[in-house]
Amino acid sequence: MLGIRGPLGNGFTPQGRVLAIAGGVGVAPLYPLAMKGSVDTFILGARTEAELVFAKYLAVLTDLKIATDDGTAGYHGFVTGVLDEQIDLLSYDTICVCGPEMMMKGILDRLSAAGIAGRGQFSLHRYMKCGVGVCGSCAIDPKGLCVCRDGPVFTGDQILDSEFGHYARDASGQRKRV
Ligand code: FES
């Protein structure tokens, strides 16, 4: 028997000029925004060219910038390198982000330093059990936010100075470093 419950949670709410940043399979929830014409600039990162998902479609839909860890396509390095060298963050009203947590933390730090953490929208991943905000498995402390109930998309100022980028919980509820 397999039980499925849903849909649960919120989504991205892009407004104005939009920058989307995806790492690896984090492109999945951002691609529909590009399909709707909501994304002006898209930064897509992966370890290597073969792992760039949807790149040829995004190149048609958006101003696409690519980053690969090994330099096999686009910028040689992380998406944060593209941000630092090629992007004027202040010219965007919404920055939608999904990918590995340390990548997202690097982006949140840059938005915070620029004084625009609230323009960021981050899609978080946590180990989930109940899905309705009861078990605490997906909590982001110290505010007691639950990724299942309050997210998975949070604005940057919601998760600033929190466990995000530092700790998550495993299947037994123990805190572990991300
Ligand atoms: S999965 Fe139980 S509180 Fe989120």
Coordinates of N, CA and C and ligand atoms in Angstrom, one line a residue:
M1 N 0.9 -1.2 0.0 CA 0.0 0.0 0.0 C 0.9 1.2 0.0
L2 N 0.5 2.2 -0.8 CA 1.3 3.4 -0.9 C 0.3 4.6 -0.7
G3 N 0.5 5.4 0.3 CA -0.4 6.6 0.5 C 0.2 7.8 0.0
I4 N -0.5 8.6 -0.7 CA 0.0 9.9 -1.2 C -1.0 11.0 -0.8
R5 N -0.4 12.1 -0.2 CA -1.2 13.2 0.3 C -0.7 14.5 -0.3
G6 N -1.6 15.4 -0.7 CA -1.1 16.6 -1.3 C -2.2 17.2 -2.2
P7 N -1.9 18.3 -2.8 CA -0.6 19.0 -2.8 C -0.5 19.8 -1.5
L8 N 0.8 20.0 -1.0 CA 1.1 20.7 0.2 C 2.1 21.8 -0.1
G9 N 2.1 22.8 0.7 CA 3.1 23.9 0.6 C 2.8 25.0 -0.4
N10 N 3.7 25.9 -0.4 CA 3.6 27.1 -1.3 C 4.5 27.0 -2.5
G11 N 4.6 28.1 -3.2 CA 5.5 28.1 -4.4 C 6.1 29.5 -4.6
F12 N 6.9 29.6 -5.6 CA 7.5 30.9 -5.9 C 6.4 31.9 -6.3
T13 N 6.6 33.2 -6.0 CA 5.7 34.3 -6.4 C 6.6 35.4 -7.0
P14 N 7.1 35.2 -8.2 CA 8.0 36.2 -8.8 C 7.2 37.5 -9.2
Q15 N 7.8 38.6 -9.0 CA 7.2 39.9 -9.4 C 8.3 40.8 -10.0
G16 N 8.0 41.6 -10.9 CA 8.9 42.5 -11.5 C 10.0 41.8 -12.3
R17 N 11.2 42.3 -12.3 CA 12.3 41.8 -13.0 C 12.8 40.6 -12.2
V18 N 12.9 39.4 -12.8 CA 13.2 38.2 -12.1 C 14.5 37.5 -12.5
L19 N 15.3 37.2 -11.5 CA 16.5 36.3 -11.7 C 16.2 35.0 -11.1
A20 N 16.4 33.9 -11.8 CA 16.3 32.5 -11.3 C 17.7 31.9 -11.2
I21 N 18.0 31.2 -10.1 CA 19.3 30.5 -10.0 C 19.0 29.1 -9.6
A22 N 19.5 28.2 -10.4 CA 19.3 26.7 -10.1 C 20.6 26.0 -10.1
G23 N 20.7 25.1 -9.1 CA 21.9 24.2 -9.1 C 21.4 22.7 -9.3
G24 N 22.0 22.0 -10.2 CA 21.6 20.6 -10.5 C 20.1 20.4 -10.7
V25 N 19.5 19.5 -10.0 CA 18.1 19.2 -10.2 C 17.2 20.3 -9.6
G26 N 17.8 21.2 -9.0 CA 17.1 22.4 -8.4 C 16.4 23.2 -9.6
V27 N 16.7 22.9 -10.8 CA 16.1 23.5 -11.9 C 14.6 23.1 -12.0
A28 N 14.2 22.0 -11.5 CA 12.9 21.5 -11.7 C 11.8 22.5 -11.3
P29 N 11.8 23.1 -10.1 CA 10.7 24.0 -9.8 C 10.8 25.4 -10.4
L30 N 12.0 25.7 -11.0 CA 12.2 27.0 -11.6 C 11.9 27.0 -13.1
Y31 N 12.0 25.8 -13.7 CA 11.7 25.7 -15.2 C 10.3 26.2 -15.5
P32 N 9.3 25.8 -14.7 CA 7.9 26.3 -15.1 C 7.8 27.8 -15.1
L33 N 8.5 28.5 -14.2 CA 8.5 29.9 -14.2 C 9.0 30.5 -15.5
A34 N 10.1 29.9 -16.0 CA 10.7 30.3 -17.3 C 9.7 30.0 -18.5
M35 N 9.0 28.8 -18.4 CA 8.0 28.5 -19.4 C 6.9 29.5 -19.4
K36 N 6.5 30.1 -18.3 CA 5.4 31.1 -18.2 C 5.9 32.5 -18.7
G37 N 7.2 32.6 -18.9 CA 7.7 33.9 -19.3 C 8.0 34.8 -18.1
S38 N 8.2 34.3 -16.9 CA 8.3 35.1 -15.7 C 9.8 35.4 -15.4
V39 N 10.7 34.7 -16.1 CA 12.1 34.9 -15.7 C 12.9 35.7 -16.8
D40 N 13.6 36.7 -16.3 CA 14.4 37.5 -17.3 C 15.8 36.9 -17.4
T41 N 16.4 36.6 -16.3 CA 17.8 36.0 -16.4 C 17.8 34.7 -15.6
F42 N 18.4 33.7 -16.2 CA 18.5 32.4 -15.5 C 20.0 31.9 -15.4
I43 N 20.4 31.7 -14.2 CA 21.7 31.1 -14.0 C 21.5 29.6 -13.7
L44 N 22.1 28.8 -14.5 CA 22.0 27.3 -14.3 C 23.4 26.7 -14.1
G45 N 23.5 26.0 -12.9 CA 24.8 25.4 -12.6 C 24.7 23.9 -12.4
A46 N 25.8 23.3 -12.7 CA 25.9 21.8 -12.5 C 27.4 21.4 -12.4
R47 N 27.6 20.2 -12.0 CA 29.0 19.8 -11.9 C 29.7 19.7 -13.2
T48 N 29.0 19.3 -14.2 CA 29.6 19.1 -15.6 C 28.5 19.3 -16.6
E49 N 29.0 19.5 -17.9 CA 28.0 19.9 -18.9 C 26.9 18.8 -19.1
A50 N 27.3 17.5 -18.9 CA 26.3 16.4 -19.1 C 25.2 16.5 -18.1
E51 N 25.4 17.2 -17.0 CA 24.4 17.3 -15.9 C 23.6 18.6 -16.0
L52 N 23.7 19.4 -17.0 CA 22.9 20.6 -17.2 C 21.5 20.2 -17.7
V53 N 20.5 20.4 -16.8 CA 19.1 20.0 -17.2 C 18.4 21.2 -17.8
F54 N 17.7 20.9 -18.9 CA 16.8 21.9 -19.6 C 17.6 23.1 -20.2
A55 N 18.9 23.0 -20.3 CA 19.7 24.1 -20.8 C 19.2 24.6 -22.2
K56 N 19.0 23.7 -23.1 CA 18.7 24.2 -24.5 C 17.3 24.9 -24.5
Y57 N 16.4 24.5 -23.6 CA 15.1 25.1 -23.6 C 15.2 26.5 -22.9
L58 N 15.9 26.5 -21.8 CA 16.1 27.8 -21.1 C 16.8 28.8 -21.9
A59 N 17.7 28.4 -22.8 CA 18.4 29.3 -23.7 C 17.5 30.1 -24.6
V60 N 16.4 29.4 -24.9 CA 15.4 30.1 -25.8 C 14.4 31.0 -25.0
L61 N 14.1 30.5 -23.8 CA 13.1 31.2 -23.0 C 13.7 32.4 -22.2
T62 N 15.0 32.4 -21.9 CA 15.6 33.4 -21.0 C 16.9 33.8 -21.4
D63 N 17.5 34.9 -20.7 CA 18.9 35.2 -20.9 C 19.6 34.2 -20.0
L64 N 20.1 33.1 -20.6 CA 20.7 32.0 -19.8 C 22.2 32.2 -19.6
K65 N 22.6 32.0 -18.4 CA 24.1 32.0 -18.0 C 24.3 30.6 -17.4
I66 N 25.4 30.0 -17.8 CA 25.7 28.6 -17.4 C 27.0 28.6 -16.6
A67 N 27.0 27.8 -15.5 CA 28.2 27.6 -14.7 C 28.4 26.1 -14.5
T68 N 29.6 25.6 -14.7 CA 29.9 24.2 -14.4 C 31.2 24.2 -13.6
D69 N 31.2 23.2 -12.6 CA 32.3 23.1 -11.7 C 33.6 22.8 -12.4
D70 N 33.5 22.0 -13.4 CA 34.7 21.6 -14.1 C 35.0 22.4 -15.4
G71 N 34.2 23.4 -15.7 CA 34.5 24.3 -16.8 C 34.1 23.7 -18.2
T72 N 33.4 22.6 -18.2 CA 33.1 22.0 -19.5 C 32.0 22.8 -20.3
A73 N 31.3 23.7 -19.6 CA 30.4 24.6 -20.3 C 30.2 25.9 -19.5
G74 N 30.2 27.0 -20.2 CA 30.0 28.3 -19.6 C 31.1 28.7 -18.6
Y75 N 30.7 29.4 -17.6 CA 31.6 29.9 -16.5 C 32.2 28.7 -15.8
H76 N 33.5 28.7 -15.6 CA 34.2 27.7 -14.9 C 34.2 28.0 -13.4
G77 N 33.2 27.4 -12.7 CA 33.1 27.6 -11.2 C 31.6 27.5 -10.8
F78 N 31.3 28.1 -9.7 CA 29.9 28.0 -9.1 C 29.1 29.1 -9.6
V79 N 27.8 29.0 -9.4 CA 26.8 30.0 -9.8 C 27.1 31.3 -9.1
T80 N 27.6 31.2 -7.9 CA 27.9 32.4 -7.1 C 29.0 33.2 -7.8
G81 N 29.9 32.6 -8.5 CA 30.9 33.3 -9.3 C 30.3 34.1 -10.4
V82 N 29.3 33.5 -11.1 CA 28.5 34.3 -12.1 C 27.9 35.5 -11.5
L83 N 27.2 35.3 -10.3 CA 26.6 36.4 -9.6 C 27.6 37.5 -9.3
D84 N 28.7 37.1 -8.8 CA 29.7 38.2 -8.4 C 30.3 38.9 -9.6
E85 N 30.5 38.2 -10.8 CA 31.2 38.8 -11.9 C 30.3 39.3 -13.0
Q86 N 29.0 38.8 -13.1 CA 28.2 39.2 -14.3 C 26.9 39.7 -14.0
I87 N 26.5 39.8 -12.7 CA 25.1 40.1 -12.4 C 25.0 41.4 -11.5
D88 N 24.1 42.3 -11.9 CA 23.8 43.4 -11.0 C 22.6 43.1 -10.2
L89 N 22.8 42.5 -9.0 CA 21.8 42.0 -8.1 C 20.7 43.1 -7.9
L90 N 21.1 44.3 -7.7 CA 20.1 45.3 -7.3 C 19.1 45.6 -8.5
S91 N 19.4 45.2 -9.7 CA 18.5 45.4 -10.8 C 17.4 44.4 -10.9
Y92 N 17.3 43.5 -9.9 CA 16.3 42.5 -10.0 C 15.3 42.7 -8.8
D93 N 14.0 42.5 -9.0 CA 13.0 42.6 -7.9 C 12.8 41.3 -7.2
T94 N 13.0 40.2 -7.9 CA 12.8 38.9 -7.2 C 13.9 38.0 -7.7
I95 N 14.5 37.3 -6.7 CA 15.6 36.3 -7.0 C 15.1 34.9 -6.5
C96 N 14.7 34.0 -7.4 CA 14.2 32.7 -7.1 C 15.3 31.7 -7.2
V97 N 15.5 30.9 -6.1 CA 16.6 30.0 -6.0 C 16.2 28.6 -5.5
C98 N 16.8 27.6 -6.2 CA 16.7 26.2 -5.7 C 17.9 25.4 -6.1
G99 N 18.5 24.7 -5.1 CA 19.7 23.9 -5.4 C 20.2 23.4 -4.1
P100 N 21.5 23.0 -4.1 CA 22.1 22.5 -2.9 C 22.1 23.6 -1.8
E101 N 22.0 23.2 -0.6 CA 21.8 24.2 0.5 C 23.0 25.2 0.6
M102 N 24.2 24.7 0.4 CA 25.4 25.6 0.6 C 25.4 26.6 -0.6
M103 N 24.9 26.2 -1.7 CA 24.8 27.1 -2.9 C 23.8 28.2 -2.5
M104 N 22.7 27.8 -2.0 CA 21.6 28.8 -1.6 C 22.1 29.7 -0.5
K105 N 22.8 29.1 0.4 CA 23.3 30.0 1.5 C 24.3 31.0 1.0
G106 N 25.1 30.6 0.0 CA 26.0 31.6 -0.6 C 25.3 32.7 -1.2
I107 N 24.2 32.4 -1.8 CA 23.4 33.5 -2.5 C 22.7 34.3 -1.5
L108 N 22.1 33.7 -0.4 CA 21.5 34.5 0.7 C 22.5 35.4 1.3
D109 N 23.7 35.0 1.5 CA 24.7 35.9 2.1 C 24.9 37.1 1.2
R110 N 25.0 36.9 -0.1 CA 25.2 38.0 -1.0 C 24.0 39.0 -1.0
L111 N 22.8 38.4 -1.0 CA 21.6 39.3 -1.0 C 21.6 40.1 0.3
S112 N 21.9 39.4 1.4 CA 21.9 40.1 2.7 C 23.0 41.2 2.7
A113 N 24.1 40.9 2.2 CA 25.2 42.0 2.1 C 24.8 43.2 1.3
A114 N 23.9 42.9 0.3 CA 23.4 44.0 -0.6 C 22.2 44.7 0.0
G115 N 21.7 44.1 1.2 CA 20.5 44.7 1.8 C 19.2 44.4 1.2
I116 N 19.2 43.3 0.4 CA 18.0 42.9 -0.3 C 17.6 41.4 -0.1
A117 N 17.9 40.9 1.2 CA 17.5 39.5 1.5 C 16.1 39.2 1.2
G118 N 15.2 40.2 1.4 CA 13.8 40.0 1.2 C 13.4 39.8 -0.2
R119 N 14.2 40.1 -1.1 CA 13.9 39.9 -2.6 C 14.1 38.5 -2.9
G120 N 14.8 37.7 -2.1 CA 15.2 36.3 -2.4 C 14.0 35.4 -2.0
Q121 N 13.8 34.4 -2.9 CA 12.8 33.3 -2.6 C 13.6 32.0 -2.7
F122 N 13.7 31.2 -1.6 CA 14.5 30.0 -1.6 C 13.6 28.8 -1.4
S123 N 13.7 27.8 -2.2 CA 13.0 26.6 -2.1 C 13.8 25.6 -1.3
L124 N 13.4 25.3 -0.1 CA 14.2 24.4 0.8 C 13.9 23.0 0.7
H125 N 14.8 22.1 1.1 CA 14.6 20.7 1.2 C 14.9 20.2 2.6
R126 N 14.0 19.5 3.2 CA 14.3 18.8 4.5 C 13.7 17.4 4.6
Y127 N 14.2 16.6 5.5 CA 13.6 15.3 5.7 C 12.2 15.5 6.3
M128 N 11.2 14.9 5.6 CA 9.8 15.2 6.1 C 9.1 13.9 6.5
K129 N 8.3 14.0 7.5 CA 7.6 12.8 8.0 C 6.1 13.1 8.0
C130 N 5.6 14.0 8.8 CA 4.1 14.2 8.8 C 3.6 15.1 7.7
G131 N 4.3 16.1 7.3 CA 3.9 17.0 6.2 C 2.9 18.0 6.6
V132 N 2.5 18.1 7.9 CA 1.5 19.1 8.3 C 2.0 19.9 9.5
G133 N 3.3 20.0 9.8 CA 3.8 20.8 10.9 C 3.7 20.3 12.3
V134 N 3.6 19.0 12.4 CA 3.4 18.4 13.8 C 4.7 17.8 14.3
C135 N 5.5 17.1 13.5 CA 6.6 16.3 14.0 C 7.9 17.0 14.2
G136 N 8.1 18.2 13.6 CA 9.3 19.0 13.8 C 10.4 18.5 12.9
S137 N 10.3 17.4 12.2 CA 11.4 16.9 11.4 C 12.0 17.9 10.4
C138 N 11.1 18.8 9.9 CA 11.6 19.7 8.8 C 11.8 21.2 9.4
A139 N 11.9 21.3 10.7 CA 11.9 22.6 11.3 C 13.1 23.4 11.0
I140 N 12.9 24.7 10.8 CA 14.1 25.6 10.6 C 14.0 26.6 11.9
D141 N 14.9 26.3 12.8 CA 14.9 27.1 14.0 C 15.8 28.3 13.8
P142 N 15.7 29.4 14.6 CA 15.0 29.5 15.9 C 13.5 29.9 15.8
K143 N 13.0 30.2 14.6 CA 11.6 30.7 14.5 C 10.6 29.6 14.5
G144 N 11.0 28.3 14.5 CA 10.1 27.2 14.4 C 9.3 27.1 13.1
L145 N 9.9 27.6 12.0 CA 9.3 27.4 10.7 C 9.4 26.0 10.3
C146 N 8.4 25.5 9.7 CA 8.4 24.1 9.1 C 8.3 24.2 7.6
V147 N 9.3 23.5 7.0 CA 9.3 23.5 5.5 C 8.1 23.0 4.9
C148 N 7.5 22.0 5.6 CA 6.2 21.4 5.0 C 5.0 22.3 5.1
R149 N 4.9 23.0 6.2 CA 3.7 23.8 6.5 C 3.9 25.3 6.0
D150 N 5.1 25.8 6.2 CA 5.3 27.2 6.0 C 6.0 27.5 4.6
G151 N 6.6 26.4 4.1 CA 7.3 26.5 2.8 C 6.8 25.6 1.8
P152 N 7.6 25.0 0.9 CA 9.0 25.0 1.0 C 9.7 26.3 0.6
V153 N 9.0 27.3 0.0 CA 9.6 28.5 -0.4 C 9.6 29.6 0.7
F154 N 10.7 30.1 1.0 CA 10.8 31.1 2.1 C 11.6 32.3 1.5
T155 N 11.2 33.5 1.9 CA 11.9 34.7 1.6 C 13.2 34.7 2.3
G156 N 14.2 35.4 1.8 CA 15.5 35.5 2.4 C 15.5 36.0 3.9
D157 N 14.6 37.0 4.1 CA 14.6 37.6 5.5 C 13.9 36.6 6.5
Q158 N 13.1 35.7 6.0 CA 12.6 34.7 6.9 C 13.6 33.7 7.4
I159 N 14.6 33.4 6.6 CA 15.6 32.4 7.0 C 17.0 32.9 7.3
L160 N 17.1 34.2 7.3 CA 18.3 34.9 7.7 C 18.6 34.6 9.2
D161 N 19.8 34.4 9.6 CA 20.1 34.1 11.0 C 19.4 32.9 11.5
S162 N 19.2 31.8 10.8 CA 18.5 30.6 11.2 C 19.5 29.4 11.0
E163 N 18.9 28.2 11.2 CA 19.6 27.0 11.0 C 19.9 26.8 9.5
F164 N 19.2 27.5 8.6 CA 19.5 27.3 7.2 C 21.0 27.5 6.8
G165 N 21.5 26.6 6.1 CA 22.9 26.6 5.8 C 23.8 26.1 6.9
H166 N 23.3 25.7 8.0 CA 24.1 25.1 9.1 C 23.6 23.7 9.5
Y167 N 22.3 23.6 9.8 CA 21.9 22.3 10.3 C 20.6 21.8 9.6
A168 N 20.4 20.5 9.6 CA 19.1 19.9 9.2 C 18.9 18.7 10.2
R169 N 17.8 18.0 10.0 CA 17.5 16.9 10.9 C 17.5 15.6 10.1
D170 N 18.0 14.5 10.6 CA 18.0 13.3 9.9 C 16.7 12.5 10.2
A171 N 16.6 11.2 9.8 CA 15.4 10.5 10.0 C 15.1 10.2 11.4
S172 N 16.1 10.3 12.3 CA 15.8 10.0 13.7 C 15.6 11.4 14.5
G173 N 15.6 12.5 13.8 CA 15.4 13.8 14.4 C 16.6 14.4 14.9
Q174 N 17.8 13.8 14.8 CA 19.0 14.3 15.3 C 19.5 15.5 14.3
R175 N 20.0 16.5 14.9 CA 20.6 17.6 14.1 C 21.9 17.1 13.5
K176 N 22.0 17.5 12.2 CA 23.3 17.2 11.5 C 23.7 18.4 10.7
R177 N 25.0 18.5 10.4 CA 25.4 19.6 9.6 C 25.0 19.4 8.2
V178 N 24.6 20.5 7.5 CA 24.3 20.3 6.0 C 25.5 20.3 5.2
Ligands
FES1 S1 7.4 17.0 8.2 FE1 6.6 17.1 10.2 S2 6.7 19.1 10.8 FE2 7.3 19.1 8.7

